Amino acid sequence: MKRLSLANTPTPIEPIQFIEADLPVNLYIKRDDMTGLGLSGNKVRKLEYILWQALKDQVTDVITCGAIQSNHARATAMACARLGLDCHLFLAGQEAPEKEGNLFFEVLAGAEVRMVSGQDYDQARETMMADWARDIEASGDKKVLVIPEGGSNPLGSFGYVRAFEEILAQEEEMGLHFQKIALAAGSFGTYAGLVYGNAKFNAGRDLLAYNISGQAQDKLDNRLLPILEGMGQLDEAQVLVDPQSIKIRDGYQGLGYAKSRIEELEFIRDFASQTGIILDPVYTGKAMYGLVTDLLKNPDQPHQDVLFIHTGGAFGWTQAQRNMLLL
Ligand SMILES: *Cc1c(COP(=O)(O)O)cnc(C)c1O
């Protein structure tokens, strides 16, 4: 599978000394928050594959979508700027929003932003993007690529098959074995890539997806499984995914997508002050909070090496969340 080189990889794997939590395991963190600055986070690994194909197909314009503070939308806007593509974004939220965080950088990178209501976004984003694409193509010799929410399609997920391979090579170098690999999951493309890699390389790891919104069963049926099926069709190899390797952790969504509870924000603050690592309130903060809580609940588990993949998201902090922490 061919790709562009957009991300700084391999990203480092570092031990975490999280002093407050006396963890029963050795916790490590893979710094996919350091894949870039404008291009930071997990989405750039997906875009390496998706945009390679776009350039090959002589695409001129890209349309994608996301929540108002979508990291995927920001990474796409930045990647398009770098590649000379025009970027158009549908974002869910109120009209004339404050241009902070990811939204600011999208505008800075020259992306065209259209706001849609949360309801229209949930019910009609696919048709709205298709209509927009038709309008752009009708106006001249343009060719549009529509990328789904989160860049989570089968092609993009191969970015995390590659990341999985990267982890196996780093384990070898470092003399470690990560029986558990944990991460935040929303649209499940990242997790799909890891699950597929786990099967493809016969690695037999426990992959823990901390679901940050909605319900696990719905994510499994309507996000994860269709992506895995599509990956099988794209890949020449016959890869059989063991359903046992799929472990979606429900229960840490808290108040729902991008809504924070004070205990999550305080956890992120303590974590930053004790490790020097910045988590985000929407994804990695909830997932790390969930992982640490789960680990502390089982003090007698085997003392193994556990890996958390930091998927980025620092630009997603908003004024409202900062205010909650009274900083
Ligand atoms: C998008 C995102 C995720 C989740 O990735 P999916 O592939 O959508 O499951 C996790 N963390 C951050 C910071 C993200 O932006």
mmCIF file of C-alpha atoms and ligand atoms in Angstrom:
data_model
loop_
_atom_site.group_PDB
_atom_site.id
_atom_site.type_symbol
_atom_site.label_atom_id
_atom_site.label_comp_id
_atom_site.label_asym_id
_atom_site.label_seq_id
_atom_site.Cartn_x
_atom_site.Cartn_y
_atom_site.Cartn_z
ATOM 1 C CA MET A 1 0.000 0.000 0.000
ATOM 2 C CA LYS A 2 1.529 3.310 -1.057
ATOM 3 C CA ARG A 3 1.571 6.469 1.056
ATOM 4 C CA LEU A 4 2.853 10.030 1.309
ATOM 5 C CA SER A 5 5.381 10.906 3.975
ATOM 6 C CA LEU A 6 3.649 13.557 6.099
ATOM 7 C CA ALA A 7 4.212 12.398 9.679
ATOM 8 C CA ASN A 8 7.414 12.404 11.709
ATOM 9 C CA THR A 9 7.743 8.700 12.353
ATOM 10 C CA PRO A 10 8.670 6.517 14.108
ATOM 11 C CA THR A 11 7.257 8.410 17.082
ATOM 12 C CA PRO A 12 9.068 7.802 20.379
ATOM 13 C CA ILE A 13 7.926 5.333 23.019
ATOM 14 C CA GLU A 14 8.677 6.599 26.533
ATOM 15 C CA PRO A 15 8.142 5.242 30.042
ATOM 16 C CA ILE A 16 5.632 7.251 32.107
ATOM 17 C CA GLN A 17 6.472 7.910 35.701
ATOM 18 C CA PHE A 18 3.077 8.847 37.002
ATOM 19 C CA ILE A 19 3.884 9.321 40.655
ATOM 20 C CA GLU A 20 0.443 9.752 42.138
ATOM 21 C CA ALA A 21 -0.888 6.474 40.816
ATOM 22 C CA ASP A 22 1.121 3.559 42.140
ATOM 23 C CA LEU A 23 0.442 1.476 39.060
ATOM 24 C CA PRO A 24 0.718 -2.319 39.105
ATOM 25 C CA VAL A 25 2.298 -2.288 35.601
ATOM 26 C CA ASN A 26 5.072 -0.535 33.658
ATOM 27 C CA LEU A 27 3.245 2.102 31.672
ATOM 28 C CA TYR A 28 4.670 3.421 28.407
ATOM 29 C CA ILE A 29 3.373 6.033 26.013
ATOM 30 C CA LYS A 30 3.766 6.197 22.239
ATOM 31 C CA ARG A 31 3.998 9.838 21.273
ATOM 32 C CA ASP A 32 1.746 10.083 18.232
ATOM 33 C CA ASP A 33 1.011 13.569 19.553
ATOM 34 C CA MET A 34 4.464 14.289 18.085
ATOM 35 C CA THR A 35 3.789 13.273 14.489
ATOM 36 C CA GLY A 36 3.973 17.008 13.704
ATOM 37 C CA LEU A 37 2.717 20.334 15.011
ATOM 38 C CA GLY A 38 0.065 21.480 12.535
ATOM 39 C CA LEU A 39 -0.007 17.842 11.523
ATOM 40 C CA SER A 40 0.019 16.412 15.044
ATOM 41 C CA GLY A 41 -1.943 13.391 16.168
ATOM 42 C CA ASN A 42 -3.282 10.164 14.749
ATOM 43 C CA LYS A 43 -5.138 11.651 11.765
ATOM 44 C CA VAL A 44 -1.954 12.389 9.829
ATOM 45 C CA ARG A 45 -1.102 8.689 9.656
ATOM 46 C CA LYS A 46 -4.454 8.058 7.968
ATOM 47 C CA LEU A 47 -4.010 11.015 5.636
ATOM 48 C CA GLU A 48 -0.688 9.648 4.364
ATOM 49 C CA TYR A 49 -2.624 6.866 2.656
ATOM 50 C CA ILE A 50 -5.798 8.747 1.758
ATOM 51 C CA LEU A 51 -4.007 11.710 0.197
ATOM 52 C CA TRP A 52 -1.500 9.555 -1.686
ATOM 53 C CA GLN A 53 -4.470 8.128 -3.531
ATOM 54 C CA ALA A 54 -5.963 11.621 -3.957
ATOM 55 C CA LEU A 55 -2.833 12.940 -5.663
ATOM 56 C CA LYS A 56 -2.687 9.868 -7.847
ATOM 57 C CA ASP A 57 -6.307 10.500 -8.861
ATOM 58 C CA GLN A 58 -5.475 14.165 -9.626
ATOM 59 C CA VAL A 59 -7.825 15.504 -7.014
ATOM 60 C CA THR A 60 -7.856 19.310 -6.663
ATOM 61 C CA ASP A 61 -10.209 19.768 -3.698
ATOM 62 C CA VAL A 62 -10.887 17.899 -0.476
ATOM 63 C CA ILE A 63 -14.074 17.986 1.575
ATOM 64 C CA THR A 64 -14.309 16.541 5.039
ATOM 65 C CA CYS A 65 -16.268 17.075 8.238
ATOM 66 C CA GLY A 66 -16.121 16.933 11.980
ATOM 67 C CA ALA A 67 -17.142 18.437 15.277
ATOM 68 C CA ILE A 68 -16.301 22.087 15.847
ATOM 69 C CA GLN A 69 -12.955 21.153 17.451
ATOM 70 C CA SER A 70 -12.216 18.227 15.132
ATOM 71 C CA ASN A 71 -8.518 17.332 15.080
ATOM 72 C CA HIS A 72 -9.107 15.482 11.832
ATOM 73 C CA ALA A 73 -10.437 18.647 10.156
ATOM 74 C CA ARG A 74 -7.362 20.593 11.298
ATOM 75 C CA ALA A 75 -4.918 17.897 10.169
ATOM 76 C CA THR A 76 -6.679 17.706 6.798
ATOM 77 C CA ALA A 77 -6.578 21.497 6.341
ATOM 78 C CA MET A 78 -2.865 21.521 7.147
ATOM 79 C CA ALA A 79 -2.052 18.580 4.893
ATOM 80 C CA CYS A 80 -4.015 20.151 2.026
ATOM 81 C CA ALA A 81 -2.121 23.422 2.479
ATOM 82 C CA ARG A 82 1.135 21.502 2.272
ATOM 83 C CA LEU A 83 0.085 19.607 -0.848
ATOM 84 C CA GLY A 84 -1.534 22.510 -2.703
ATOM 85 C CA LEU A 85 -5.078 21.162 -2.431
ATOM 86 C CA ASP A 86 -8.129 23.272 -1.626
ATOM 87 C CA CYS A 87 -9.816 22.191 1.604
ATOM 88 C CA HIS A 88 -13.499 22.567 2.514
ATOM 89 C CA LEU A 89 -14.908 21.669 5.911
ATOM 90 C CA PHE A 90 -18.372 21.008 7.311
ATOM 91 C CA LEU A 91 -18.217 21.504 11.054
ATOM 92 C CA ALA A 92 -20.991 20.803 13.527
ATOM 93 C CA GLY A 93 -21.779 23.706 15.798
ATOM 94 C CA GLN A 94 -23.367 27.120 16.132
ATOM 95 C CA GLU A 95 -23.043 29.747 13.438
ATOM 96 C CA ALA A 96 -20.191 32.249 13.740
ATOM 97 C CA PRO A 97 -18.248 30.301 16.353
ATOM 98 C CA GLU A 98 -15.282 31.633 18.295
ATOM 99 C CA LYS A 99 -12.211 30.926 16.162
ATOM 100 C CA GLU A 100 -10.159 29.142 18.760
ATOM 101 C CA GLY A 101 -8.147 25.940 18.896
ATOM 102 C CA ASN A 102 -8.333 23.729 15.826
ATOM 103 C CA LEU A 103 -10.777 26.048 14.053
ATOM 104 C CA PHE A 104 -8.301 28.919 14.172
ATOM 105 C CA PHE A 105 -5.605 26.812 12.519
ATOM 106 C CA GLU A 106 -8.002 25.614 9.814
ATOM 107 C CA VAL A 107 -8.825 29.186 8.886
ATOM 108 C CA LEU A 108 -5.144 30.094 9.099
ATOM 109 C CA ALA A 109 -4.348 27.317 6.621
ATOM 110 C CA GLY A 110 -6.924 28.694 4.194
ATOM 111 C CA ALA A 111 -9.656 26.098 4.560
ATOM 112 C CA GLU A 112 -13.222 27.080 3.706
ATOM 113 C CA VAL A 113 -15.479 26.382 6.688
ATOM 114 C CA ARG A 114 -19.244 25.885 6.681
ATOM 115 C CA MET A 115 -21.086 25.405 9.937
ATOM 116 C CA VAL A 116 -23.990 22.970 10.196
ATOM 117 C CA SER A 117 -26.302 22.228 13.099
ATOM 118 C CA GLY A 118 -25.567 19.167 15.179
ATOM 119 C CA GLN A 119 -28.767 17.573 13.961
ATOM 120 C CA ASP A 120 -27.993 18.103 10.260
ATOM 121 C CA TYR A 121 -24.488 16.860 10.900
ATOM 122 C CA ASP A 122 -25.695 13.635 12.498
ATOM 123 C CA GLN A 123 -28.400 12.938 9.948
ATOM 124 C CA ALA A 124 -27.156 14.310 6.652
ATOM 125 C CA ARG A 125 -23.406 14.941 6.606
ATOM 126 C CA GLU A 126 -22.775 12.369 3.880
ATOM 127 C CA THR A 127 -25.381 13.855 1.522
ATOM 128 C CA MET A 128 -24.335 17.397 2.340
ATOM 129 C CA MET A 129 -20.724 16.620 1.494
ATOM 130 C CA ALA A 130 -21.751 14.878 -1.731
ATOM 131 C CA ASP A 131 -23.855 17.920 -2.737
ATOM 132 C CA TRP A 132 -20.985 20.283 -1.979
ATOM 133 C CA ALA A 133 -18.641 18.134 -4.050
ATOM 134 C CA ARG A 134 -21.074 18.235 -6.979
ATOM 135 C CA ASP A 135 -21.284 22.048 -6.746
ATOM 136 C CA ILE A 136 -17.521 22.438 -6.783
ATOM 137 C CA GLU A 137 -17.067 20.050 -9.685
ATOM 138 C CA ALA A 138 -19.858 21.749 -11.660
ATOM 139 C CA SER A 139 -18.003 25.060 -11.544
ATOM 140 C CA GLY A 140 -15.042 23.934 -13.667
ATOM 141 C CA ASP A 141 -12.266 21.425 -14.094
ATOM 142 C CA LYS A 142 -12.079 20.382 -10.486
ATOM 143 C CA LYS A 143 -12.018 16.964 -8.917
ATOM 144 C CA VAL A 144 -13.176 16.542 -5.340
ATOM 145 C CA LEU A 145 -12.353 13.887 -2.788
ATOM 146 C CA VAL A 146 -14.769 13.487 0.124
ATOM 147 C CA ILE A 147 -13.115 12.080 3.242
ATOM 148 C CA PRO A 148 -15.454 10.678 5.907
ATOM 149 C CA GLU A 149 -15.515 11.779 9.543
ATOM 150 C CA GLY A 150 -12.227 11.148 11.333
ATOM 151 C CA GLY A 151 -10.589 9.998 8.096
ATOM 152 C CA SER A 152 -11.924 6.641 9.188
ATOM 153 C CA ASN A 153 -12.187 4.607 6.045
ATOM 154 C CA PRO A 154 -10.439 1.336 5.176
ATOM 155 C CA LEU A 155 -7.607 3.018 3.263
ATOM 156 C CA GLY A 156 -6.819 5.500 6.055
ATOM 157 C CA SER A 157 -6.780 2.764 8.654
ATOM 158 C CA PHE A 158 -3.731 1.230 7.004
ATOM 159 C CA GLY A 159 -1.891 4.110 8.673
ATOM 160 C CA TYR A 160 -2.336 2.234 11.931
ATOM 161 C CA VAL A 161 -1.367 -1.120 10.496
ATOM 162 C CA ARG A 162 1.906 0.618 9.749
ATOM 163 C CA ALA A 163 1.970 2.104 13.275
ATOM 164 C CA PHE A 164 1.427 -1.365 14.708
ATOM 165 C CA GLU A 165 4.402 -2.650 12.740
ATOM 166 C CA GLU A 166 6.385 0.309 14.041
ATOM 167 C CA ILE A 167 5.515 -0.669 17.629
ATOM 168 C CA LEU A 168 6.668 -4.262 17.053
ATOM 169 C CA ALA A 169 10.030 -3.006 15.755
ATOM 170 C CA GLN A 170 10.413 -0.625 18.713
ATOM 171 C CA GLU A 171 9.627 -3.410 21.192
ATOM 172 C CA GLU A 172 12.399 -5.463 19.670
ATOM 173 C CA GLU A 173 14.857 -2.580 20.003
ATOM 174 C CA MET A 174 13.797 -1.722 23.545
ATOM 175 C CA GLY A 175 13.488 -5.286 24.827
ATOM 176 C CA LEU A 176 9.852 -4.822 25.815
ATOM 177 C CA HIS A 177 6.617 -6.680 25.183
ATOM 178 C CA PHE A 178 3.361 -4.767 25.305
ATOM 179 C CA GLN A 179 0.693 -7.344 26.033
ATOM 180 C CA LYS A 180 -1.841 -4.542 26.435
ATOM 181 C CA ILE A 181 -2.062 -1.615 24.030
ATOM 182 C CA ALA A 182 -4.625 1.066 24.892
ATOM 183 C CA LEU A 183 -5.909 4.153 23.124
ATOM 184 C CA ALA A 184 -8.860 6.496 22.734
ATOM 185 C CA ALA A 185 -11.397 5.613 20.030
ATOM 186 C CA GLY A 186 -14.107 7.740 18.453
ATOM 187 C CA SER A 187 -14.729 6.894 14.812
ATOM 188 C CA PHE A 188 -12.653 3.710 15.240
ATOM 189 C CA GLY A 189 -10.401 3.963 12.187
ATOM 190 C CA THR A 190 -7.285 4.088 14.338
ATOM 191 C CA TYR A 191 -8.372 1.092 16.361
ATOM 192 C CA ALA A 192 -9.384 -0.800 13.203
ATOM 193 C CA GLY A 193 -5.838 -0.419 11.884
ATOM 194 C CA LEU A 194 -4.353 -1.788 15.093
ATOM 195 C CA VAL A 195 -6.785 -4.708 15.202
ATOM 196 C CA TYR A 196 -5.967 -5.513 11.600
ATOM 197 C CA GLY A 197 -2.219 -5.226 12.243
ATOM 198 C CA ASN A 198 -2.491 -7.443 15.304
ATOM 199 C CA ALA A 199 -4.045 -10.137 13.125
ATOM 200 C CA LYS A 200 -1.802 -9.593 10.119
ATOM 201 C CA PHE A 201 1.394 -9.906 12.171
ATOM 202 C CA ASN A 202 -0.007 -12.649 14.367
ATOM 203 C CA ALA A 203 0.885 -10.634 17.447
ATOM 204 C CA GLY A 204 -1.834 -11.774 19.844
ATOM 205 C CA ARG A 205 -2.025 -8.552 21.848
ATOM 206 C CA ASP A 206 -4.924 -7.252 23.907
ATOM 207 C CA LEU A 207 -6.056 -4.041 22.259
ATOM 208 C CA LEU A 208 -8.109 -1.774 24.507
ATOM 209 C CA ALA A 209 -10.223 0.881 22.796
ATOM 210 C CA TYR A 210 -11.470 3.476 25.277
ATOM 211 C CA ASN A 211 -14.687 4.595 23.642
ATOM 212 C CA ILE A 212 -15.138 8.343 24.143
ATOM 213 C CA SER A 213 -18.706 8.757 22.855
ATOM 214 C CA GLY A 214 -21.818 6.726 22.070
ATOM 215 C CA GLN A 215 -22.207 3.053 22.845
ATOM 216 C CA ALA A 216 -19.688 0.266 22.328
ATOM 217 C CA GLN A 217 -22.076 -2.076 20.537
ATOM 218 C CA ASP A 218 -23.014 0.611 18.026
ATOM 219 C CA LYS A 219 -19.341 1.460 17.422
ATOM 220 C CA LEU A 220 -18.533 -2.210 16.889
ATOM 221 C CA ASP A 221 -21.392 -2.870 14.462
ATOM 222 C CA ASN A 222 -21.477 0.401 12.545
ATOM 223 C CA ARG A 223 -17.873 1.625 12.647
ATOM 224 C CA LEU A 224 -15.284 -1.018 13.429
ATOM 225 C CA LEU A 225 -16.591 -4.068 11.570
ATOM 226 C CA PRO A 226 -17.361 -2.278 8.273
ATOM 227 C CA ILE A 227 -13.872 -0.719 8.247
ATOM 228 C CA LEU A 228 -12.248 -4.098 8.936
ATOM 229 C CA GLU A 229 -14.240 -5.665 6.129
ATOM 230 C CA GLY A 230 -13.168 -2.926 3.724
ATOM 231 C CA MET A 231 -9.548 -3.357 4.765
ATOM 232 C CA GLY A 232 -9.719 -7.033 3.933
ATOM 233 C CA GLN A 233 -10.977 -6.150 0.472
ATOM 234 C CA LEU A 234 -8.169 -3.630 -0.154
ATOM 235 C CA ASP A 235 -5.425 -5.888 1.135
ATOM 236 C CA GLU A 236 -4.138 -8.717 -1.014
ATOM 237 C CA ALA A 237 -3.418 -10.851 2.026
ATOM 238 C CA GLN A 238 -6.163 -12.910 3.617
ATOM 239 C CA VAL A 239 -6.154 -11.625 7.188
ATOM 240 C CA LEU A 240 -8.486 -13.231 9.691
ATOM 241 C CA VAL A 241 -9.324 -11.003 12.655
ATOM 242 C CA ASP A 242 -9.849 -12.822 15.939
ATOM 243 C CA PRO A 243 -12.947 -11.276 17.584
ATOM 244 C CA GLN A 244 -11.309 -12.061 20.953
ATOM 245 C CA SER A 245 -8.673 -9.415 20.265
ATOM 246 C CA ILE A 246 -11.354 -6.713 20.112
ATOM 247 C CA LYS A 247 -11.833 -5.142 23.518
ATOM 248 C CA ILE A 248 -13.909 -1.987 23.549
ATOM 249 C CA ARG A 249 -13.939 -0.370 26.978
ATOM 250 C CA ASP A 250 -17.240 1.342 27.637
ATOM 251 C CA GLY A 251 -17.994 3.492 30.655
ATOM 252 C CA TYR A 252 -15.512 6.338 30.370
ATOM 253 C CA GLN A 253 -17.476 8.488 27.904
ATOM 254 C CA GLY A 254 -18.531 10.549 30.908
ATOM 255 C CA LEU A 255 -21.022 13.207 29.851
ATOM 256 C CA GLY A 256 -20.562 12.384 26.150
ATOM 257 C CA TYR A 257 -18.596 13.677 23.179
ATOM 258 C CA ALA A 258 -16.407 16.668 24.074
ATOM 259 C CA LYS A 259 -18.219 17.159 27.375
ATOM 260 C CA SER A 260 -15.974 17.117 30.428
ATOM 261 C CA ARG A 261 -16.423 16.140 34.030
ATOM 262 C CA ILE A 262 -14.288 17.977 36.551
ATOM 263 C CA GLU A 263 -12.562 14.747 37.672
ATOM 264 C CA GLU A 264 -11.352 14.155 34.105
ATOM 265 C CA LEU A 265 -9.926 17.667 33.837
ATOM 266 C CA GLU A 266 -8.275 17.402 37.235
ATOM 267 C CA PHE A 267 -6.761 14.099 36.188
ATOM 268 C CA ILE A 268 -5.350 15.752 33.054
ATOM 269 C CA ARG A 269 -3.920 18.577 35.177
ATOM 270 C CA ASP A 270 -2.274 16.148 37.630
ATOM 271 C CA PHE A 271 -0.965 14.063 34.762
ATOM 272 C CA ALA A 272 0.585 17.106 33.067
ATOM 273 C CA SER A 273 2.168 18.326 36.275
ATOM 274 C CA GLN A 274 3.638 14.908 37.053
ATOM 275 C CA THR A 275 4.772 13.828 33.586
ATOM 276 C CA GLY A 276 5.143 16.917 31.403
ATOM 277 C CA ILE A 277 2.748 15.374 28.888
ATOM 278 C CA ILE A 278 -0.327 17.236 27.616
ATOM 279 C CA LEU A 279 -3.525 15.206 27.210
ATOM 280 C CA ASP A 280 -6.708 16.547 25.635
ATOM 281 C CA PRO A 281 -10.166 16.688 27.209
ATOM 282 C CA VAL A 282 -12.066 14.971 24.359
ATOM 283 C CA TYR A 283 -10.023 11.832 23.674
ATOM 284 C CA THR A 284 -6.709 11.088 25.363
ATOM 285 C CA GLY A 285 -7.682 12.546 28.732
ATOM 286 C CA LYS A 286 -10.753 10.328 28.994
ATOM 287 C CA ALA A 287 -8.867 7.288 27.743
ATOM 288 C CA MET A 288 -5.866 7.693 30.047
ATOM 289 C CA TYR A 289 -8.206 8.368 32.954
ATOM 290 C CA GLY A 290 -10.028 5.148 32.056
ATOM 291 C CA LEU A 291 -6.847 3.115 31.676
ATOM 292 C CA VAL A 292 -5.332 4.298 34.964
ATOM 293 C CA THR A 293 -8.653 3.696 36.756
ATOM 294 C CA ASP A 294 -8.866 0.171 35.304
ATOM 295 C CA LEU A 295 -5.260 -0.615 36.220
ATOM 296 C CA LEU A 296 -5.698 0.616 39.799
ATOM 297 C CA LYS A 297 -8.847 -1.499 40.171
ATOM 298 C CA ASN A 298 -6.798 -4.646 39.539
ATOM 299 C CA PRO A 299 -3.702 -4.347 41.736
ATOM 300 C CA ASP A 300 -2.933 -8.080 41.538
ATOM 301 C CA GLN A 301 -2.581 -8.347 37.766
ATOM 302 C CA PRO A 302 0.666 -9.607 36.198
ATOM 303 C CA HIS A 303 3.324 -6.890 36.255
ATOM 304 C CA GLN A 304 3.576 -6.324 32.518
ATOM 305 C CA ASP A 305 4.497 -3.621 30.046
ATOM 306 C CA VAL A 306 1.435 -1.654 28.958
ATOM 307 C CA LEU A 307 1.439 0.830 26.081
ATOM 308 C CA PHE A 308 -0.839 3.842 25.719
ATOM 309 C CA ILE A 309 -0.920 5.455 22.289
ATOM 310 C CA HIS A 310 -1.138 9.237 22.649
ATOM 311 C CA THR A 311 -3.232 10.250 19.656
ATOM 312 C CA GLY A 312 -2.803 14.032 20.055
ATOM 313 C CA GLY A 313 -5.564 16.600 20.447
ATOM 314 C CA ALA A 314 -3.928 19.426 22.421
ATOM 315 C CA PHE A 315 -5.469 22.086 20.147
ATOM 316 C CA GLY A 316 -8.926 20.902 21.163
ATOM 317 C CA TRP A 317 -8.806 22.632 24.558
ATOM 318 C CA THR A 318 -11.463 25.343 24.683
ATOM 319 C CA GLN A 319 -12.078 28.342 26.906
ATOM 320 C CA ALA A 320 -14.981 26.541 28.562
ATOM 321 C CA GLN A 321 -12.822 23.598 29.612
ATOM 322 C CA ARG A 322 -10.010 25.840 30.785
ATOM 323 C CA ASN A 323 -12.505 27.811 32.835
ATOM 324 C CA MET A 324 -13.796 24.645 34.489
ATOM 325 C CA LEU A 325 -10.324 24.055 35.859
ATOM 326 C CA LEU A 326 -10.192 27.618 37.234
ATOM 327 C CA LEU A 327 -6.654 28.099 35.971
HETATM 328 C C1 LIG B 1 -9.754 11.365 16.246
HETATM 329 C C2 LIG B 1 -8.999 11.188 17.517
HETATM 330 C C3 LIG B 1 -9.015 9.966 18.212
HETATM 331 C C4 LIG B 1 -9.859 8.803 17.780
HETATM 332 O O1 LIG B 1 -9.469 8.262 16.565
HETATM 333 P P1 LIG B 1 -10.565 7.463 15.701
HETATM 334 O O2 LIG B 1 -9.794 6.892 14.598
HETATM 335 O O3 LIG B 1 -11.597 8.460 15.301
HETATM 336 O O4 LIG B 1 -11.160 6.436 16.610
HETATM 337 C C5 LIG B 1 -8.270 9.851 19.360
HETATM 338 N N1 LIG B 1 -7.555 10.897 19.836
HETATM 339 C C6 LIG B 1 -7.513 12.086 19.209
HETATM 340 C C7 LIG B 1 -6.726 13.186 19.810
HETATM 341 C C8 LIG B 1 -8.237 12.263 18.029
HETATM 342 O O5 LIG B 1 -8.202 13.455 17.422
#
